[in-house]
Coordinates of C-alpha atoms in Angstrom, one line a residue:
M1 CA 27.3 -136.0 268.6
A2 CA 25.1 -139.0 267.3
T3 CA 23.3 -136.5 265.1
L4 CA 26.7 -134.6 263.6
A5 CA 28.1 -138.5 263.4
Q6 CA 25.0 -139.5 261.0
T7 CA 25.2 -136.3 259.3
R8 CA 29.0 -136.9 258.5
R9 CA 28.5 -140.8 257.3
R10 CA 25.4 -139.9 255.0
P11 CA 27.4 -138.2 251.7
R12 CA 29.9 -141.2 252.1
Y13 CA 26.8 -143.5 252.1
R14 CA 25.0 -141.8 249.1
G15 CA 28.2 -142.0 247.6
L16 CA 28.8 -145.5 247.7
H17 CA 25.3 -146.2 246.7
W18 CA 25.7 -143.8 243.8
R19 CA 29.2 -146.1 242.6
E20 CA 27.0 -149.2 243.0
N21 CA 24.3 -148.1 240.6
V22 CA 27.0 -146.6 238.2
D23 CA 28.5 -150.1 237.9
G24 CA 25.3 -152.1 238.1
W25 CA 24.6 -150.0 234.9
L26 CA 27.9 -150.3 233.5
F27 CA 27.8 -154.1 233.6
I28 CA 24.3 -154.6 232.2
A29 CA 25.2 -151.8 229.1
P30 CA 26.1 -154.5 226.9
W31 CA 23.2 -156.3 227.3
V32 CA 20.8 -153.1 226.9
V33 CA 22.7 -151.7 223.8
G34 CA 22.1 -154.9 222.4
F35 CA 18.7 -155.4 223.2
L36 CA 17.6 -151.9 221.9
G37 CA 19.8 -152.3 219.0
F38 CA 19.0 -156.1 217.9
T39 CA 15.8 -156.7 219.4
L40 CA 13.4 -153.9 220.1
G41 CA 14.6 -151.9 217.3
P42 CA 13.9 -154.6 214.7
M43 CA 10.4 -155.4 216.5
I44 CA 9.6 -151.5 216.1
A45 CA 11.0 -151.7 212.5
S46 CA 8.8 -154.8 211.9
A47 CA 5.6 -153.8 213.5
V48 CA 5.7 -150.3 211.0
M49 CA 6.8 -152.6 208.4
A50 CA 3.5 -155.1 208.8
F51 CA 1.3 -152.0 207.5
M52 CA 3.7 -151.3 204.3
D53 CA 3.9 -152.9 201.0
W54 CA 7.9 -153.2 200.5
D55 CA 10.0 -155.0 197.9
I56 CA 13.4 -153.4 199.1
L57 CA 13.9 -151.9 195.8
T58 CA 11.3 -149.3 196.1
P59 CA 10.3 -147.2 198.8
P60 CA 7.7 -148.6 201.3
K61 CA 4.2 -147.7 200.7
L62 CA 1.5 -147.5 203.4
S63 CA -1.1 -150.6 202.8
G64 CA -3.1 -150.4 206.0
M65 CA -4.4 -153.9 207.0
A66 CA -3.5 -155.2 203.3
N67 CA -0.9 -157.8 204.7
F68 CA -3.2 -159.5 207.3
A69 CA -6.6 -159.5 205.0
R70 CA -4.1 -161.2 202.3
M71 CA -3.6 -164.2 205.3
A72 CA -6.9 -165.4 204.6
Q73 CA -6.6 -165.8 201.1
D74 CA -3.1 -167.4 200.9
P75 CA -3.0 -171.2 201.2
L76 CA 0.4 -171.4 201.9
F77 CA -0.1 -169.3 205.1
T78 CA -2.4 -172.3 206.4
K79 CA -0.1 -175.2 205.2
S80 CA 2.9 -173.7 207.0
L81 CA 0.8 -173.3 209.9
Y82 CA -0.6 -176.4 209.7
N83 CA 2.7 -178.1 209.4
T84 CA 4.3 -176.0 212.1
A85 CA 1.1 -177.2 214.6
F86 CA 1.5 -181.0 213.6
Y87 CA 5.3 -180.8 214.5
T88 CA 4.9 -178.8 217.7
F89 CA 1.9 -180.9 218.9
L90 CA 3.3 -184.0 218.0
G91 CA 7.0 -183.4 219.0
V92 CA 7.1 -181.5 221.9
P93 CA 5.4 -184.3 224.2
L94 CA 7.3 -186.9 222.5
Y95 CA 10.3 -185.3 223.2
L96 CA 9.3 -184.2 227.1
V97 CA 8.3 -188.0 227.4
L98 CA 11.9 -189.5 226.0
S99 CA 14.1 -186.8 227.7
L100 CA 12.6 -187.4 230.9
L101 CA 13.2 -191.2 230.5
A102 CA 16.5 -190.5 229.6
A103 CA 17.0 -188.5 232.7
V104 CA 15.6 -191.0 234.9
L105 CA 17.8 -193.7 233.8
L106 CA 20.4 -191.5 234.0
N107 CA 19.7 -190.5 237.6
T108 CA 20.9 -193.8 238.8
G109 CA 24.1 -194.2 241.0
L110 CA 25.7 -196.8 238.4
R111 CA 29.2 -196.5 237.5
G112 CA 30.5 -194.6 234.7
M113 CA 27.2 -192.8 234.7
N114 CA 28.8 -189.2 233.9
V115 CA 30.2 -190.8 230.7
Y116 CA 26.6 -191.7 229.7
R117 CA 25.2 -188.3 230.4
T118 CA 28.0 -187.1 228.4
F119 CA 27.1 -189.4 225.5
F120 CA 23.2 -188.4 225.6
F121 CA 23.8 -184.8 225.9
L122 CA 26.7 -184.6 223.1
P123 CA 24.5 -184.6 220.1
S124 CA 22.6 -181.3 221.4
L125 CA 25.7 -179.6 221.0
T126 CA 25.8 -180.5 217.0
P127 CA 25.5 -177.4 214.9
A128 CA 22.1 -177.2 213.3
V129 CA 23.4 -177.1 209.8
A130 CA 25.7 -180.1 210.6
N131 CA 22.7 -182.0 212.1
A132 CA 20.7 -181.5 208.9
L133 CA 23.2 -182.7 206.9
L134 CA 23.5 -185.9 209.1
W135 CA 20.2 -186.6 208.7
I136 CA 19.8 -186.1 205.1
W137 CA 22.2 -189.1 204.7
I138 CA 20.3 -191.0 207.9
F139 CA 16.9 -190.7 205.6
N140 CA 18.6 -191.2 202.2
P141 CA 16.4 -193.5 200.4
D142 CA 19.4 -195.3 198.3
F143 CA 22.1 -195.7 201.0
G144 CA 20.7 -194.2 204.1
L145 CA 20.9 -196.1 207.5
A146 CA 17.5 -195.7 208.3
N147 CA 16.4 -197.9 205.0
A148 CA 19.5 -200.1 206.2
L149 CA 17.8 -201.1 209.6
L150 CA 14.5 -201.3 207.9
Y151 CA 16.2 -204.0 205.9
Q152 CA 17.8 -205.9 208.4
L153 CA 13.7 -205.8 210.2
G154 CA 12.6 -207.2 206.9
L155 CA 10.3 -204.0 206.3
P156 CA 10.4 -202.3 202.7
P157 CA 12.3 -199.2 202.2
Q158 CA 10.9 -195.5 202.4
K159 CA 11.6 -192.4 200.8
W160 CA 11.3 -190.5 204.2
L161 CA 12.2 -187.0 203.4
F162 CA 10.9 -187.4 199.9
D163 CA 7.5 -188.9 200.7
V164 CA 4.6 -186.5 201.4
N165 CA 3.0 -188.5 204.4
L166 CA 6.8 -189.4 205.9
A167 CA 8.3 -185.9 205.7
K168 CA 6.5 -184.2 208.6
P169 CA 7.2 -187.5 211.0
S170 CA 11.1 -187.7 209.6
F171 CA 11.6 -184.1 210.9
I172 CA 9.8 -185.3 214.1
I173 CA 12.5 -188.0 214.5
M174 CA 15.3 -185.9 213.8
G175 CA 14.2 -183.6 216.5
V176 CA 14.9 -186.5 218.8
W177 CA 18.3 -185.5 218.5
H178 CA 18.1 -182.9 220.2
I179 CA 16.9 -183.8 223.4
G180 CA 19.9 -183.9 225.4
S181 CA 19.2 -179.8 226.4
Q182 CA 15.7 -181.0 228.2
M183 CA 17.3 -184.1 229.4
I184 CA 20.1 -181.8 231.6
I185 CA 17.5 -179.6 232.8
F186 CA 15.4 -183.0 234.0
L187 CA 18.1 -184.3 235.6
A188 CA 19.2 -181.2 237.4
G189 CA 15.4 -181.4 238.7
L190 CA 15.3 -184.6 239.8
Q191 CA 18.8 -184.7 241.7
G192 CA 16.9 -181.7 243.8
I193 CA 14.0 -183.9 244.9
P194 CA 14.5 -184.7 248.6
D195 CA 15.4 -188.4 249.4
Q196 CA 13.6 -188.2 252.7
L197 CA 10.4 -188.3 250.4
Y198 CA 11.3 -191.5 248.8
E199 CA 12.2 -192.8 252.2
A200 CA 8.9 -192.0 253.6
A201 CA 6.8 -193.4 250.3
S202 CA 9.2 -196.3 250.6
I203 CA 7.8 -197.0 254.5
D204 CA 4.3 -196.7 253.5
G205 CA 4.8 -199.5 251.0
A206 CA 4.9 -197.5 247.9
N207 CA 6.7 -199.1 244.8
A208 CA 8.9 -197.6 242.3
W209 CA 6.0 -196.5 240.1
R210 CA 4.0 -195.1 242.9
R211 CA 6.9 -193.0 244.2
F212 CA 7.4 -192.1 240.4
V213 CA 3.8 -191.1 240.2
S214 CA 3.4 -189.6 243.7
V215 CA 6.5 -187.9 244.9
T216 CA 8.9 -187.6 241.3
L217 CA 6.2 -186.1 239.1
P218 CA 4.8 -183.7 241.7
M219 CA 8.4 -182.4 242.5
L220 CA 9.3 -182.2 238.9
S221 CA 6.2 -180.7 237.6
P222 CA 7.7 -177.1 237.7
T223 CA 10.6 -178.3 235.2
V224 CA 8.3 -180.1 233.3
F225 CA 6.4 -176.5 232.8
F226 CA 9.5 -174.9 232.3
N227 CA 10.4 -177.4 229.4
L228 CA 6.7 -177.3 227.7
V229 CA 7.0 -173.9 227.3
I230 CA 10.5 -173.7 225.9
G231 CA 9.8 -176.4 223.8
I232 CA 6.5 -175.0 222.4
I233 CA 8.1 -171.8 221.5
G234 CA 10.9 -173.4 220.2
S235 CA 9.1 -175.5 218.1
F236 CA 7.3 -173.0 216.8
Q237 CA 10.3 -171.3 215.1
V238 CA 11.7 -174.7 213.2
F239 CA 13.5 -173.5 210.2
T240 CA 17.4 -174.2 209.7
T241 CA 16.7 -178.5 209.1
A242 CA 13.9 -177.7 206.5
Y243 CA 15.6 -175.1 205.0
I244 CA 18.7 -177.6 204.4
A245 CA 17.1 -180.7 204.4
T246 CA 14.1 -180.3 202.1
G247 CA 13.8 -176.6 201.7
G248 CA 9.9 -176.7 202.2
G249 CA 9.2 -180.0 200.3
P250 CA 7.9 -182.5 199.1
Q251 CA 4.7 -180.5 197.9
N252 CA 5.3 -178.2 200.6
A253 CA 4.9 -180.8 203.2
T254 CA 7.6 -179.4 205.5
L255 CA 7.1 -175.7 204.7
F256 CA 7.2 -174.8 208.4
Y257 CA 6.0 -171.4 209.5
V258 CA 9.3 -169.5 209.6
L259 CA 10.5 -171.1 206.5
Y260 CA 7.6 -169.6 204.7
L261 CA 8.3 -166.1 206.5
Y262 CA 12.0 -166.5 205.2
R263 CA 10.9 -167.0 201.6
N264 CA 8.7 -163.9 201.6
A265 CA 11.0 -161.8 203.0
F266 CA 14.5 -162.7 201.0
D267 CA 13.4 -164.9 198.3
Y268 CA 10.1 -162.8 197.3
F269 CA 11.2 -159.6 198.8
K270 CA 7.9 -159.0 200.1
M271 CA 9.0 -157.4 203.3
G272 CA 5.5 -156.0 204.3
Y273 CA 3.9 -159.2 204.1
A274 CA 6.6 -161.2 206.0
S275 CA 6.8 -158.7 209.0
S276 CA 3.0 -159.4 209.2
L277 CA 3.7 -162.8 209.3
A278 CA 6.0 -162.4 211.9
W279 CA 3.8 -160.6 214.2
V280 CA 1.1 -163.2 213.7
L281 CA 3.8 -165.7 214.9
F282 CA 4.4 -163.9 217.8
L283 CA 0.5 -163.5 218.8
I284 CA 0.3 -167.2 218.5
V285 CA 3.1 -168.0 220.5
L286 CA 2.1 -165.6 223.2
F287 CA -1.3 -167.3 223.1
F288 CA -0.1 -170.6 223.8
T289 CA 2.2 -169.4 226.4
L290 CA -0.4 -167.7 228.4
I291 CA -2.6 -170.6 228.0
Q292 CA 0.5 -172.9 229.6
F293 CA 0.6 -170.2 232.3
W294 CA -3.0 -170.3 233.2
G295 CA -3.2 -174.0 233.1
A296 CA 0.0 -174.4 235.1
R297 CA -2.3 -173.4 238.4
A298 CA -3.7 -176.8 238.1
W299 CA -1.0 -179.3 238.0
V300 CA 2.6 -177.3 238.8
Y301 CA 3.4 -177.8 242.5
Y302 CA 5.8 -175.4 243.8
E303 CA 7.2 -176.4 247.5
V304 CA 7.3 -172.4 248.4
E305 CA 4.0 -171.6 248.2
E306 CA 2.7 -174.7 250.0
A307 CA 5.2 -173.7 252.5
R308 CA 3.3 -170.2 252.6

C-alpha cells in the first residue's frame, strides 16, 4: 500500500517540480534575453570586429592582429592608459578612506543622524551630466567657487580643468562627490559588527583607535574588498565627466581610456581599432580584479570560514 501511495504521489511531485522550473525560467527570461541581446551579443561582435578594419561606410575587411600591433605605435593609447591609471590608483584609495571616514562618523547615535546620512548620500544620486556641469562652474577660473575659496584663503587662483598639471587632480576631486554609494555600503558593514566585540575590547583596555584597528577594520575587510574591486572597475571606465567637462583636454591631459575608445569608434569611425581597445581594457580590468582576489586571502577576514 505504501509503495502504491508513493507511486501515486510521484507524478504530482514531478508536475510541481516542472511547474517550478517553468516559473523560474519565466521570471529570469527578461534578464536572459537582455543579457544575450545587449551584453553577450555585442561582446561576440566586438571580439570579431577587433580583428577587422571597418569604417562603417564600407564592408569590414579582415586585418588579423593589425589593430593590436597598432597600439604599440599609438602615443594616445599610452597617454590615455596613463591618465586612467593616474585617476584610478590615486582616486580609488582616496575615495575609500573618505567614504569609510564618513561612514564611521555617520554610524554614531547622534540625534538626527538619518538626515545627515541622506545629506551625504544625495550627491551620489546626481546624474553624471548634471554633475559635470556643476563642476565646470565650480572650477571656472573666472567666477568659479574653487577660486573664490582660494581667494578667501589668500591663495592665488588656478585654472583647474584648463591646467595641464591640475586637470587630472581636478577630476579626482570631482570624484569625491560620489563617495555616497561607498559610504552607504560601509555603513551597512559597520552596523553588522556585533557590539559584544567592542565591549570585550573595552574590557581589555582598548581605546577607540585600538578598537577601530583591531575590531572594526578586520570585521569590515570584506566590505573594503568589495568597494575596492568595484571602485577600480568603475574608475577604469571613467568617461562621462571627461567627455562633457574637458573633451580630453588640455593637451590630452584628461584623455581617459574609454573616451579615447569612444573617439576612435564614433568620431574617427575606426570600429575595428576601437573594438581592440575595448578588449585590451577588458583584459586589464580582469587582470587587476584577479590580482585583488588573489591578494584578498592575506587581509580579508570572513567570519564564516573561521567558524569552520
